[in-house]
Amino acid sequence: MLFRSHLKFKKKNKLKFNLLADEKLSVIKKYGVWGQKSFLGKKYMGIVRTTFLINLKGKIHKIWSNVRVKDHAKEVLEELKNI
C-alpha cells in the first residue's frame, strides 16, 4: 500500500523508488525485524531499525542492525561500492 506520507517523503528526497507499507507485518516478521522495544521504561512491540543491502541476485550482502540515522546513508553507499 502506498501512503500520501510516503509520496511526500519520496518527492522531498528525490527518491527513484517507491516506499511501501507492510501493514500485515508479513515481510517485517520474515526479516526478523519485529520485536520488543522500550522507551521511557515502557515496553512495546515495534520495528527494530535495520538495513538490508540486497544484491542484484536477491541475496543479502550485508545487514546493519539497530541502525542510528547519523551517517548511516553514507556507510551504506560506501558498502554499495564493494558489491
Backbone as JSON Lines, residues from 0, in Angstrom:
{"i":0,"aa":"M","n":[0.84,-1.17,0.0],"ca":[0.0,0.0,0.0],"c":[0.89,1.24,0.0]}
{"i":1,"aa":"L","n":[0.5,2.23,-0.74],"ca":[1.24,3.47,-0.84],"c":[0.48,4.57,-0.1]}
{"i":2,"aa":"F","n":[1.13,5.26,0.81],"ca":[0.51,6.32,1.59],"c":[0.95,7.69,1.09]}
{"i":3,"aa":"R","n":[0.13,8.69,1.34],"ca":[0.49,10.07,0.97],"c":[1.8,10.5,1.63]}
{"i":4,"aa":"S","n":[1.99,10.09,2.88],"ca":[3.22,10.45,3.58],"c":[4.45,9.88,2.87]}
{"i":5,"aa":"H","n":[4.3,8.68,2.31],"ca":[5.41,8.08,1.57],"c":[5.69,8.87,0.3]}
{"i":6,"aa":"L","n":[4.63,9.25,-0.4],"ca":[4.8,10.02,-1.64],"c":[5.47,11.36,-1.36]}
{"i":7,"aa":"K","n":[5.06,12.01,-0.27],"ca":[5.65,13.3,0.11],"c":[7.14,13.13,0.43]}
{"i":8,"aa":"F","n":[7.48,12.09,1.2],"ca":[8.87,11.81,1.55],"c":[9.68,11.5,0.29]}
{"i":9,"aa":"K","n":[9.1,10.7,-0.61],"ca":[9.77,10.35,-1.86],"c":[10.09,11.59,-2.68]}
{"i":10,"aa":"K","n":[9.11,12.47,-2.8],"ca":[9.3,13.7,-3.58],"c":[10.34,14.61,-2.91]}
{"i":11,"aa":"K","n":[10.21,14.79,-1.61],"ca":[11.13,15.66,-0.87],"c":[12.58,15.2,-1.01]}
{"i":12,"aa":"N","n":[12.8,13.89,-0.96],"ca":[14.15,13.33,-1.0],"c":[14.58,12.86,-2.39]}
{"i":13,"aa":"K","n":[13.73,13.14,-3.39],"ca":[14.02,12.81,-4.79],"c":[14.41,11.34,-4.96]}
{"i":14,"aa":"L","n":[13.63,10.46,-4.32],"ca":[13.89,9.03,-4.42],"c":[13.36,8.49,-5.74]}
{"i":15,"aa":"K","n":[14.06,7.52,-6.3],"ca":[13.67,6.94,-7.58],"c":[12.99,5.58,-7.39]}
{"i":16,"aa":"F","n":[12.5,5.32,-6.2],"ca":[11.82,4.06,-5.92],"c":[10.66,4.34,-4.98]}
{"i":17,"aa":"N","n":[9.7,3.42,-4.95],"ca":[8.53,3.57,-4.09],"c":[8.82,3.09,-2.68]}
{"i":18,"aa":"L","n":[8.14,3.68,-1.72],"ca":[8.19,3.25,-0.33],"c":[6.87,2.56,-0.05]}
{"i":19,"aa":"L","n":[6.93,1.36,0.48],"ca":[5.72,0.59,0.72],"c":[5.51,0.34,2.2]}
{"i":20,"aa":"A","n":[4.27,0.09,2.59],"ca":[3.94,-0.2,3.98],"c":[3.55,-1.67,4.1]}
{"i":21,"aa":"D","n":[4.03,-2.33,5.12],"ca":[3.73,-3.74,5.38],"c":[2.77,-3.8,6.57]}
{"i":22,"aa":"E","n":[1.55,-3.39,6.34],"ca":[0.56,-3.29,7.42],"c":[0.27,-4.62,8.12]}
{"i":23,"aa":"K","n":[0.39,-5.72,7.4],"ca":[0.11,-7.04,7.99],"c":[1.36,-7.66,8.63]}
{"i":24,"aa":"L","n":[2.48,-6.96,8.58],"ca":[3.74,-7.37,9.21],"c":[4.33,-8.64,8.6]}
{"i":25,"aa":"S","n":[3.87,-9.05,7.45],"ca":[4.34,-10.33,6.89],"c":[5.82,-10.29,6.5]}
{"i":26,"aa":"V","n":[6.26,-9.28,5.8],"ca":[7.68,-9.18,5.4],"c":[8.53,-8.8,6.6]}
{"i":27,"aa":"I","n":[8.03,-7.91,7.42],"ca":[8.75,-7.47,8.62],"c":[9.12,-8.67,9.5]}
{"i":28,"aa":"K","n":[8.17,-9.56,9.69],"ca":[8.42,-10.75,10.53],"c":[9.36,-11.72,9.84]}
{"i":29,"aa":"K","n":[9.25,-11.87,8.52],"ca":[10.15,-12.78,7.79],"c":[11.6,-12.33,7.89]}
{"i":30,"aa":"Y","n":[11.81,-11.02,7.92],"ca":[13.17,-10.49,8.04],"c":[13.62,-10.4,9.5]}
{"i":31,"aa":"G","n":[12.75,-10.73,10.43],"ca":[13.12,-10.77,11.84],"c":[13.33,-9.4,12.47]}
{"i":32,"aa":"V","n":[12.63,-8.39,11.97],"ca":[12.83,-7.04,12.49],"c":[11.64,-6.54,13.31]}
{"i":33,"aa":"W","n":[10.73,-7.44,13.68],"ca":[9.62,-7.1,14.56],"c":[9.98,-7.64,15.94]}
{"i":34,"aa":"G","n":[10.08,-6.75,16.92],"ca":[10.49,-7.21,18.23],"c":[10.13,-6.25,19.34]}
{"i":35,"aa":"Q","n":[10.46,-6.65,20.55],"ca":[10.17,-5.83,21.72],"c":[11.14,-4.66,21.79]}
{"i":36,"aa":"K","n":[10.58,-3.5,22.05],"ca":[11.37,-2.28,22.21],"c":[10.98,-1.65,23.53]}
{"i":37,"aa":"S","n":[11.75,-0.67,23.96],"ca":[11.38,0.05,25.19],"c":[11.72,1.52,25.03]}
{"i":38,"aa":"F","n":[10.89,2.35,25.63],"ca":[11.08,3.79,25.61],"c":[10.52,4.35,26.9]}
{"i":39,"aa":"L","n":[11.34,5.08,27.63],"ca":[10.95,5.66,28.92],"c":[10.37,4.6,29.86]}
{"i":40,"aa":"G","n":[11.0,3.43,29.85],"ca":[10.57,2.36,30.75],"c":[9.37,1.56,30.28]}
{"i":41,"aa":"K","n":[8.75,1.94,29.17],"ca":[7.6,1.2,28.66],"c":[8.07,0.24,27.57]}
{"i":42,"aa":"K","n":[7.57,-0.97,27.62],"ca":[7.91,-1.97,26.61],"c":[6.75,-2.09,25.62]}
{"i":43,"aa":"Y","n":[7.1,-2.25,24.36],"ca":[6.09,-2.39,23.31],"c":[6.7,-3.1,22.12]}
{"i":44,"aa":"M","n":[5.87,-3.57,21.22],"ca":[6.34,-4.24,20.01],"c":[6.46,-3.19,18.9]}
{"i":45,"aa":"G","n":[7.53,-3.34,18.11],"ca":[7.75,-2.39,17.03],"c":[8.84,-2.88,16.1]}
{"i":46,"aa":"I","n":[9.13,-2.08,15.11],"ca":[10.16,-2.43,14.13],"c":[11.53,-2.04,14.67]}
{"i":47,"aa":"V","n":[12.43,-3.01,14.68],"ca":[13.81,-2.76,15.06],"c":[14.49,-2.2,13.82]}
{"i":48,"aa":"R","n":[14.95,-0.98,13.9],"ca":[15.51,-0.29,12.74],"c":[16.71,-1.06,12.19]}
{"i":49,"aa":"T","n":[16.54,-1.57,10.97],"ca":[17.53,-2.43,10.35],"c":[17.62,-2.11,8.87]}
{"i":50,"aa":"T","n":[18.82,-2.21,8.3],"ca":[19.01,-2.01,6.86],"c":[19.55,-3.3,6.28]}
{"i":51,"aa":"F","n":[18.95,-3.73,5.17],"ca":[19.41,-4.89,4.42],"c":[19.89,-4.4,3.07]}
{"i":52,"aa":"L","n":[21.11,-4.74,2.72],"ca":[21.64,-4.43,1.4],"c":[21.55,-5.72,0.6]}
{"i":53,"aa":"I","n":[20.69,-5.72,-0.43],"ca":[20.41,-6.92,-1.22],"c":[20.99,-6.73,-2.61]}
{"i":54,"aa":"N","n":[21.77,-7.72,-3.06],"ca":[22.41,-7.6,-4.36],"c":[21.43,-7.89,-5.49]}
{"i":55,"aa":"L","n":[21.89,-7.78,-6.72],"ca":[21.03,-7.96,-7.88],"c":[20.51,-9.38,-8.03]}
{"i":56,"aa":"K","n":[21.16,-10.34,-7.38],"ca":[20.71,-11.73,-7.43],"c":[19.69,-12.04,-6.33]}
{"i":57,"aa":"G","n":[19.36,-11.02,-5.51],"ca":[18.4,-11.2,-4.44],"c":[18.99,-11.75,-3.16]}
{"i":58,"aa":"K","n":[20.29,-11.82,-3.07],"ca":[20.98,-12.31,-1.87],"c":[21.33,-11.14,-0.96]}
{"i":59,"aa":"I","n":[21.21,-11.37,0.34],"ca":[21.58,-10.33,1.3],"c":[23.09,-10.2,1.33]}
{"i":60,"aa":"H","n":[23.57,-9.02,1.03],"ca":[25.01,-8.73,1.01],"c":[25.5,-8.33,2.4]}
{"i":61,"aa":"K","n":[24.7,-7.5,3.08],"ca":[25.09,-7.02,4.41],"c":[23.84,-6.59,5.17]}
{"i":62,"aa":"I","n":[23.9,-6.74,6.51],"ca":[22.81,-6.32,7.39],"c":[23.38,-5.37,8.44]}
{"i":63,"aa":"W","n":[22.69,-4.26,8.63],"ca":[23.02,-3.33,9.72],"c":[21.85,-3.39,10.7]}
{"i":64,"aa":"S","n":[22.13,-3.76,11.95],"ca":[21.09,-3.86,12.98],"c":[21.14,-2.66,13.91]}
{"i":65,"aa":"N","n":[20.0,-2.35,14.52],"ca":[19.88,-1.22,15.45],"c":[20.51,0.05,14.86]}
{"i":66,"aa":"V","n":[20.1,0.37,13.67],"ca":[20.67,1.48,12.9],"c":[20.43,2.83,13.59]}
{"i":67,"aa":"R","n":[21.46,3.64,13.58],"ca":[21.37,5.04,14.01],"c":[21.42,5.87,12.74]}
{"i":68,"aa":"V","n":[20.58,6.87,12.65],"ca":[20.42,7.64,11.41],"c":[21.7,8.38,11.01]}
{"i":69,"aa":"K","n":[22.37,8.99,11.97],"ca":[23.55,9.82,11.66],"c":[24.6,9.03,10.88]}
{"i":70,"aa":"D","n":[24.93,9.5,9.7],"ca":[25.95,8.94,8.81],"c":[25.65,7.53,8.28]}
{"i":71,"aa":"H","n":[24.47,6.99,8.57],"ca":[24.17,5.64,8.1],"c":[24.09,5.57,6.57]}
{"i":72,"aa":"A","n":[23.45,6.52,5.95],"ca":[23.32,6.51,4.49],"c":[24.7,6.51,3.83]}
{"i":73,"aa":"K","n":[25.63,7.28,4.37],"ca":[26.99,7.31,3.82],"c":[27.65,5.94,3.93]}
{"i":74,"aa":"E","n":[27.44,5.28,5.06],"ca":[28.02,3.96,5.28],"c":[27.45,2.95,4.27]}
{"i":75,"aa":"V","n":[26.15,3.01,4.03],"ca":[25.52,2.1,3.08],"c":[26.03,2.38,1.66]}
{"i":76,"aa":"L","n":[26.13,3.64,1.29],"ca":[26.64,4.0,-0.03],"c":[28.07,3.52,-0.24]}
{"i":77,"aa":"E","n":[28.88,3.6,0.8],"ca":[30.26,3.1,0.72],"c":[30.25,1.59,0.49]}
{"i":78,"aa":"E","n":[29.38,0.89,1.19],"ca":[29.31,-0.57,1.04],"c":[28.82,-0.96,-0.35]}
{"i":79,"aa":"L","n":[27.95,-0.14,-0.94],"ca":[27.47,-0.4,-2.3],"c":[28.62,-0.47,-3.3]}
{"i":80,"aa":"K","n":[29.67,0.29,-3.04],"ca":[30.84,0.29,-3.91],"c":[31.57,-1.06,-3.89]}
{"i":81,"aa":"N","n":[31.34,-1.85,-2.82],"ca":[32.01,-3.14,-2.66],"c":[31.27,-4.31,-3.29]}
{"i":82,"aa":"I","n":[30.11,-4.02,-3.86],"ca":[29.33,-5.11,-4.47],"c":[29.78,-5.32,-5.9]}
